[in-house]
Tab-separated table of C-alpha atoms and ligand atoms in Angstrom:
chain	number	residue	atom	x	y	z
A	1	MET	CA	14.143	12.965	4.854
A	2	LEU	CA	16.475	10.339	3.828
A	3	PRO	CA	15.166	6.881	2.593
A	4	ASN	CA	15.247	4.186	5.424
A	5	THR	CA	16.930	1.687	3.617
A	6	ALA	CA	17.324	-0.249	6.728
A	7	GLY	CA	13.623	-0.012	7.392
A	8	PRO	CA	11.319	-3.086	7.857
A	9	LEU	CA	10.271	-3.033	4.208
A	10	ALA	CA	13.945	-2.391	2.943
A	11	GLY	CA	14.334	-4.487	-0.239
A	12	ARG	CA	10.489	-4.750	-0.966
A	13	VAL	CA	9.029	-3.602	-3.738
A	14	ALA	CA	5.376	-2.198	-3.610
A	15	LEU	CA	3.236	-1.153	-6.620
A	16	ILE	CA	0.280	1.083	-5.668
A	17	THR	CA	-2.363	1.929	-8.282
A	18	GLY	CA	-3.860	5.231	-8.564
A	19	SER	CA	-1.014	6.752	-6.182
A	20	GLU	CA	-0.552	10.130	-8.145
A	21	SER	CA	-2.809	11.758	-5.793
A	22	GLY	CA	-5.066	11.313	-2.797
A	23	ILE	CA	-4.580	8.241	-0.354
A	24	GLY	CA	-2.696	6.502	-2.662
A	25	ARG	CA	0.120	9.096	-2.809
A	26	GLU	CA	0.249	9.386	0.984
A	27	THR	CA	0.487	5.290	1.038
A	28	ALA	CA	3.265	5.417	-1.399
A	29	ARG	CA	5.048	7.829	0.968
A	30	ALA	CA	4.355	5.806	4.001
A	31	PHE	CA	5.803	2.530	2.235
A	32	CYS	CA	8.777	4.493	1.207
A	33	ARG	CA	9.508	5.656	4.634
A	34	GLN	CA	9.557	2.148	5.786
A	35	GLY	CA	12.288	1.340	3.102
A	36	ALA	CA	10.415	-0.014	0.251
A	37	ALA	CA	10.828	0.981	-3.370
A	38	VAL	CA	7.342	1.921	-4.949
A	39	VAL	CA	5.923	1.960	-8.267
A	40	LEU	CA	3.354	4.879	-8.751
A	41	ASN	CA	0.483	5.065	-11.048
A	42	GLY	CA	-1.971	7.084	-12.508
A	43	ARG	CA	-3.835	8.324	-15.937
A	44	GLN	CA	-2.448	11.843	-15.870
A	45	PRO	CA	1.192	12.077	-16.808
A	46	GLU	CA	1.830	15.462	-15.369
A	47	ARG	CA	0.359	14.883	-12.021
A	48	LEU	CA	1.943	11.309	-11.813
A	49	GLU	CA	5.453	12.940	-12.677
A	50	ALA	CA	4.874	15.822	-10.046
A	51	THR	CA	4.185	12.965	-7.422
A	52	ARG	CA	7.372	11.041	-8.581
A	53	GLN	CA	9.444	13.957	-8.445
A	54	ALA	CA	8.121	15.141	-5.032
A	55	LEU	CA	8.893	11.624	-3.534
A	56	ALA	CA	12.290	11.233	-5.527
A	57	ALA	CA	13.191	14.648	-3.748
A	58	GLU	CA	12.385	13.298	-0.439
A	59	GLY	CA	14.959	10.569	-1.234
A	60	TYR	CA	13.014	7.616	-1.936
A	61	GLN	CA	13.059	5.055	-4.401
A	62	VAL	CA	10.194	5.385	-7.041
A	63	ALA	CA	9.425	4.619	-10.458
A	64	ALA	CA	6.092	6.031	-12.305
A	65	CYS	CA	3.994	4.311	-14.755
A	66	VAL	CA	1.047	5.983	-16.722
A	67	ALA	CA	-1.808	3.151	-17.253
A	68	ASP	CA	-5.286	2.820	-17.034
A	69	VAL	CA	-5.762	-0.140	-14.874
A	70	THR	CA	-9.002	-1.284	-16.530
A	71	ASP	CA	-6.937	-2.036	-19.594
A	72	TYR	CA	-4.912	-5.546	-19.135
A	73	ALA	CA	-2.318	-5.008	-21.442
A	74	ALA	CA	-1.471	-1.515	-19.651
A	75	CYS	CA	-1.523	-3.717	-16.433
A	76	GLU	CA	1.230	-5.910	-18.009
A	77	ARG	CA	3.148	-2.745	-18.870
A	78	LEU	CA	2.713	-1.451	-15.349
A	79	VAL	CA	4.147	-4.711	-13.735
A	80	ALA	CA	6.929	-4.690	-16.306
A	81	VAL	CA	8.250	-1.351	-15.105
A	82	ALA	CA	8.385	-2.607	-11.547
A	83	ILE	CA	10.468	-5.607	-12.786
A	84	ALA	CA	12.586	-3.751	-14.972
A	85	ARG	CA	13.357	-1.234	-12.413
A	86	PHE	CA	13.339	-3.035	-9.049
A	87	GLY	CA	13.730	-6.586	-10.095
A	88	ARG	CA	11.157	-7.964	-8.097
A	89	LEU	CA	7.173	-7.233	-6.813
A	90	ASP	CA	6.228	-8.071	-3.175
A	91	ILE	CA	3.150	-5.764	-2.731
A	92	LEU	CA	0.305	-4.991	-4.855
A	93	ILE	CA	-2.112	-2.208	-3.303
A	94	ALA	CA	-5.101	-1.955	-5.621
A	95	ASN	CA	-6.222	1.443	-4.654
A	96	ALA	CA	-7.302	2.920	-8.175
A	97	SER	CA	-11.062	4.074	-8.263
A	98	ILE	CA	-13.563	6.367	-9.610
A	99	SER	CA	-16.530	7.249	-7.504
A	100	GLN	CA	-19.812	8.675	-8.245
A	101	ARG	CA	-22.447	11.170	-7.385
A	102	ALA	CA	-25.337	9.765	-9.081
A	103	TYR	CA	-28.665	7.820	-8.518
A	104	PHE	CA	-29.034	4.628	-10.154
A	105	ALA	CA	-32.200	5.729	-12.115
A	106	ASP	CA	-30.382	8.827	-13.453
A	107	MET	CA	-27.116	7.195	-14.389
A	108	GLN	CA	-26.196	6.442	-18.101
A	109	PRO	CA	-25.404	2.796	-18.419
A	110	ASP	CA	-21.918	3.607	-19.689
A	111	VAL	CA	-21.251	5.478	-16.327
A	112	PHE	CA	-22.268	2.897	-14.416
A	113	ARG	CA	-20.033	0.391	-16.154
A	114	GLN	CA	-17.065	2.926	-15.860
A	115	VAL	CA	-17.301	3.373	-12.101
A	116	LEU	CA	-17.862	-0.363	-11.731
A	117	ASP	CA	-15.127	-1.316	-14.051
A	118	SER	CA	-12.604	0.991	-12.401
A	119	ASN	CA	-13.326	-0.627	-8.818
A	120	VAL	CA	-13.466	-4.160	-9.832
A	121	TYR	CA	-11.376	-4.811	-13.251
A	122	GLY	CA	-9.035	-1.968	-11.902
A	123	ALA	CA	-8.214	-4.387	-9.170
A	124	VAL	CA	-8.661	-7.598	-11.065
A	125	TYR	CA	-6.106	-6.692	-14.191
A	126	PRO	CA	-3.203	-5.512	-12.067
A	127	LEU	CA	-3.428	-8.485	-9.789
A	128	LYS	CA	-3.755	-11.092	-12.666
A	129	ALA	CA	-0.414	-9.180	-14.496
A	130	ALA	CA	1.319	-9.240	-10.960
A	131	LEU	CA	0.342	-12.461	-9.804
A	132	PRO	CA	3.187	-14.791	-10.833
A	133	HIS	CA	5.864	-12.234	-9.273
A	134	LEU	CA	3.568	-11.939	-6.085
A	135	LEU	CA	3.757	-15.920	-5.852
A	136	GLN	CA	7.227	-15.781	-6.278
A	137	ALA	CA	7.674	-13.379	-3.278
A	138	LYS	CA	4.984	-15.069	-1.174
A	139	GLY	CA	3.815	-11.247	-1.305
A	140	SER	CA	0.601	-9.287	-0.312
A	141	VAL	CA	-2.185	-7.958	-2.038
A	142	THR	CA	-4.559	-5.304	-0.459
A	143	PHE	CA	-7.614	-4.190	-2.064
A	144	ILE	CA	-8.883	-0.615	-1.050
A	145	SER	CA	-12.336	-0.778	-0.236
A	146	SER	CA	-14.861	1.591	1.455
A	147	ILE	CA	-17.165	1.608	4.405
A	148	SER	CA	-19.970	2.120	2.034
A	149	ALA	CA	-19.416	-1.394	0.652
A	150	LEU	CA	-20.418	-2.811	4.266
A	151	ASN	CA	-23.882	-1.143	3.874
A	152	GLY	CA	-25.438	0.407	0.686
A	153	MET	CA	-25.182	4.142	0.008
A	154	PRO	CA	-27.758	6.398	-1.964
A	155	SER	CA	-26.179	7.866	-4.822
A	156	GLY	CA	-23.255	5.298	-4.725
A	157	SER	CA	-24.738	2.245	-6.471
A	158	ALA	CA	-21.781	1.258	-8.875
A	159	TYR	CA	-19.361	2.248	-6.494
A	160	CYS	CA	-20.588	0.438	-3.461
A	161	ALA	CA	-21.220	-2.689	-5.648
A	162	GLY	CA	-17.543	-2.600	-6.970
A	163	LYS	CA	-16.073	-2.010	-3.623
A	164	ALA	CA	-18.283	-4.954	-2.174
A	165	ALA	CA	-17.193	-7.168	-4.815
A	166	LEU	CA	-13.566	-6.655	-3.577
A	167	ALA	CA	-14.120	-8.207	-0.235
A	168	ASN	CA	-15.626	-11.356	-1.882
A	169	LEU	CA	-12.743	-11.671	-4.351
A	170	ALA	CA	-10.180	-11.093	-1.476
A	171	HIS	CA	-12.078	-14.312	0.369
A	172	THR	CA	-12.177	-16.482	-2.906
A	173	LEU	CA	-8.667	-15.886	-3.634
A	174	ARG	CA	-7.343	-16.398	-0.078
A	175	LEU	CA	-9.280	-19.888	-0.371
A	176	GLU	CA	-8.075	-20.739	-4.081
A	177	LEU	CA	-4.434	-19.707	-3.192
A	178	ALA	CA	-4.091	-20.847	0.271
A	179	GLY	CA	-0.543	-22.630	0.878
A	180	THR	CA	1.098	-20.187	-1.429
A	181	GLY	CA	1.823	-17.472	1.125
A	182	VAL	CA	0.190	-14.805	-0.726
A	183	HIS	CA	-1.663	-12.498	1.663
A	184	PHE	CA	-4.982	-11.130	0.514
A	185	GLY	CA	-6.482	-8.291	2.284
A	186	VAL	CA	-9.228	-5.582	2.177
A	187	VAL	CA	-9.313	-2.105	3.599
A	188	HIS	CA	-12.625	-0.506	4.390
A	189	ILE	CA	-11.828	3.225	4.541
A	190	GLY	CA	-14.188	5.802	5.963
A	191	PHE	CA	-14.616	9.512	5.366
A	192	THR	CA	-11.177	10.842	4.515
A	193	GLN	CA	-9.687	14.410	3.611
A	194	ASN	CA	-9.601	14.624	-0.197
A	195	ASP	CA	-7.276	16.451	-2.520
A	196	PRO	CA	-8.966	19.797	-3.366
A	197	ASP	CA	-9.071	18.973	-7.173
A	198	LYS	CA	-10.697	15.103	-6.691
A	199	ARG	CA	-13.657	14.581	-8.742
A	200	VAL	CA	-16.206	12.302	-8.963
A	201	LEU	CA	-18.726	11.119	-11.821
A	202	ASP	CA	-22.513	12.555	-12.174
A	203	ALA	CA	-25.266	10.647	-13.880
A	204	ALA	CA	-23.990	11.835	-17.129
A	205	GLY	CA	-20.514	10.931	-16.621
A	206	ARG	CA	-19.265	14.525	-15.990
A	207	PRO	CA	-16.430	15.086	-13.346
A	208	VAL	CA	-17.937	17.129	-10.388
A	209	PRO	CA	-16.325	18.057	-6.999
A	210	ILE	CA	-16.534	16.029	-4.214
A	211	ALA	CA	-18.626	16.674	-1.267
A	212	HIS	CA	-17.552	18.936	1.523
A	213	ARG	CA	-17.458	17.236	4.768
A	214	PRO	CA	-17.123	18.438	8.221
A	215	PRO	CA	-13.357	17.929	9.035
A	216	ARG	CA	-14.050	16.297	12.313
A	217	TRP	CA	-15.697	13.440	10.359
A	218	GLN	CA	-12.656	12.884	8.364
A	219	LYS	CA	-9.373	11.259	8.831
A	220	SER	CA	-6.254	12.514	7.345
A	221	GLN	CA	-4.698	10.850	4.096
A	222	ALA	CA	-1.579	10.057	6.034
A	223	GLN	CA	-3.447	8.585	9.011
A	224	VAL	CA	-5.246	6.241	6.569
A	225	ALA	CA	-2.095	5.508	4.937
A	226	ALA	CA	-0.558	4.485	8.124
A	227	LEU	CA	-3.454	2.100	8.906
A	228	ILE	CA	-3.113	0.825	5.437
A	229	LEU	CA	0.472	0.395	6.167
A	230	GLY	CA	-0.020	-1.538	9.426
A	231	HIS	CA	-2.664	-3.932	7.737
A	232	VAL	CA	-0.089	-4.690	5.024
A	233	ARG	CA	2.659	-5.494	7.659
A	234	ARG	CA	0.353	-7.697	9.666
A	235	ARG	CA	-0.966	-9.481	6.771
A	236	ARG	CA	-4.429	-8.637	8.102
A	237	ARG	CA	-7.496	-9.957	6.245
A	238	ARG	CA	-9.940	-7.075	6.843
A	239	THR	CA	-9.166	-3.624	8.280
A	240	VAL	CA	-12.201	-1.450	8.882
A	241	ILE	CA	-10.984	2.301	9.333
A	242	SER	CA	-12.874	4.508	11.638
A	243	ALA	CA	-15.471	4.101	14.594
A	244	LEU	CA	-18.157	4.755	11.984
A	245	GLY	CA	-17.154	1.820	9.719
A	246	ARG	CA	-16.991	-0.596	12.854
A	247	LEU	CA	-20.492	0.731	13.807
A	248	ILE	CA	-21.791	0.190	10.413
A	249	LEU	CA	-20.329	-3.453	10.373
A	250	VAL	CA	-22.035	-4.281	13.721
A	251	VAL	CA	-25.451	-2.674	12.762
A	252	HIS	CA	-25.703	-4.234	9.326
A	253	SER	CA	-25.056	-7.386	10.565
A	254	LEU	CA	-27.155	-7.492	13.892
A	255	LEU	CA	-29.862	-4.651	13.038
A	256	PRO	CA	-29.858	-4.080	9.356
A	257	ARG	CA	-33.223	-2.204	9.204
A	258	LEU	CA	-31.914	0.172	11.704
A	259	GLY	CA	-28.884	0.816	9.731
A	260	ASP	CA	-30.987	1.720	6.608
A	261	TRP	CA	-33.011	4.028	8.760
A	262	VAL	CA	-29.695	5.844	9.999
A	263	VAL	CA	-28.505	6.048	6.177
A	264	LEU	CA	-32.046	7.301	4.984
A	265	THR	CA	-32.370	9.846	7.958
A	266	SER	CA	-28.911	11.237	7.598
A	267	GLN	CA	-29.373	11.476	3.864
A	268	ARG	CA	-32.259	13.561	4.264
A	269	ARG	CA	-30.752	15.611	6.684
A	270	MET	CA	-27.671	16.152	4.616
A	271	ARG	CA	-29.859	15.665	1.267
A	272	ASN	CA	-26.787	13.935	-0.038
A	273	PHE	CA	-23.330	12.798	1.544
A	274	TYR	CA	-21.911	13.372	-2.022
A	275	GLU	CA	-23.163	16.688	-2.263
B	301	NAP	N1	-11.713	9.616	0.315
B	301	NAP	C1	-12.287	8.958	1.139
B	301	NAP	O1	-13.043	9.559	1.548
B	301	NAP	C2	-12.455	7.453	0.629
B	301	NAP	C3	-13.466	6.952	1.412
B	301	NAP	C4	-13.507	5.340	1.131
B	301	NAP	C5	-12.536	4.870	0.374
B	301	NAP	N2	-11.905	5.406	-0.361
B	301	NAP	C6	-11.053	4.767	-1.338
B	301	NAP	O2	-9.527	5.197	-1.017
B	301	NAP	C7	-9.085	4.918	-2.515
B	301	NAP	C8	-8.303	6.434	-2.913
B	301	NAP	O3	-9.484	7.381	-2.875
B	301	NAP	P1	-8.730	8.862	-2.985
B	301	NAP	O4	-9.816	9.582	-1.988
B	301	NAP	O5	-7.504	9.256	-2.677
B	301	NAP	O6	-9.321	9.228	-4.432
B	301	NAP	P2	-8.561	9.928	-5.533
B	301	NAP	O7	-7.738	11.270	-4.941
B	301	NAP	O8	-9.499	10.242	-6.605
B	301	NAP	O9	-7.638	8.844	-6.087
B	301	NAP	C9	-8.183	7.854	-6.879
B	301	NAP	C10	-6.874	7.889	-7.771
B	301	NAP	O10	-7.102	6.667	-8.875
B	301	NAP	C11	-6.735	6.748	-9.913
B	301	NAP	N3	-7.476	6.411	-11.156
B	301	NAP	C12	-8.743	6.304	-11.044
B	301	NAP	N4	-9.346	5.329	-12.235
B	301	NAP	C13	-7.993	4.916	-12.722
B	301	NAP	C14	-7.686	4.055	-13.699
B	301	NAP	N5	-8.594	3.309	-14.274
B	301	NAP	N6	-6.328	3.710	-13.843
B	301	NAP	C15	-5.432	4.250	-13.372
B	301	NAP	N7	-5.660	5.316	-12.036
B	301	NAP	C16	-7.051	5.404	-12.029
B	301	NAP	C17	-6.991	8.420	-9.992
B	301	NAP	O11	-6.253	9.185	-10.890
B	301	NAP	P3	-6.989	9.911	-12.332
B	301	NAP	O12	-6.839	11.215	-12.375
B	301	NAP	O13	-6.408	9.277	-13.671
B	301	NAP	O14	-8.444	9.699	-12.264
B	301	NAP	C18	-6.691	8.866	-8.846
B	301	NAP	O15	-5.092	9.275	-8.666
B	301	NAP	C19	-10.159	4.621	-3.619
B	301	NAP	O16	-9.881	3.377	-3.828
B	301	NAP	C20	-11.104	4.998	-2.984
B	301	NAP	O17	-12.593	4.479	-3.401
B	301	NAP	C21	-11.758	7.034	-0.391
């Protein structure tokens, strides 16, 4: 497919963290299709380069930068790549994340920190490095969160806490930077198909495969990418993906004890969403 240089995002530059795989990769593809130039990011040079080559072969304008987004100096390099390569930065999607399959009581403290850092500082540091350019462009910032941030999720303590922090961060920044023209939004994603090699951390910090979920419960990565794209283009404050997510939102607000009962009952039945 040829790049849509006349698309609605032609001339815009998007930086998508954690875009060497999964939802981030498909979001990059969706933004490219709309004419945006995209800076890809991840920590694994070979996988990142394979994603860059695949999108470049489809005719899209892409650059790639290996960077650990929990390292501020690396985030400065990441933003520098966007500016050096495309001259501006309009859109930041903080998507990089490490998830877990571990109960709090069993978790090594360092593992809790690693998961929390990837979800909180992994969003804060790229934004901090990119903010001057986003202010100049009156750009858009989207934090990728989860429906598990709307309620608790057993075996996901650090992940849920980190994802929940992003909603408050977006709200606070919206207030602090009101009048600057920068959009701050959060997308709460529900169950989505995973890359076959996706791994999450167990209590000792070992990478383990993600739970297998029935396909009918899941959206495809392309569907989720299209919803993220729509969220950014409409400059929405919050997008909750999936009927389950919206149900959690309502039940948690109005009937929190019922919400807990549903989570615990389904967890007992399935033993663990993450297994
Ligand atoms: N899939 C779902 O069902 C689901 C549900 C709710 C929310 N989400 C959210 O959607 C987003 C994408 O998830 P996904 O399913 O596509 O997972 P994924 O395939 O594991 O993608 C996450 C990406 O983030 C990268 N990453 C992690 N830590 C990083 C760091 N410190 N610096 C740079 N890159 C880092 C990973 O690369 P490495 O190889 O370097 O680790 C990976 O490329 C995440 O924010 C996730 O929490 C997903």
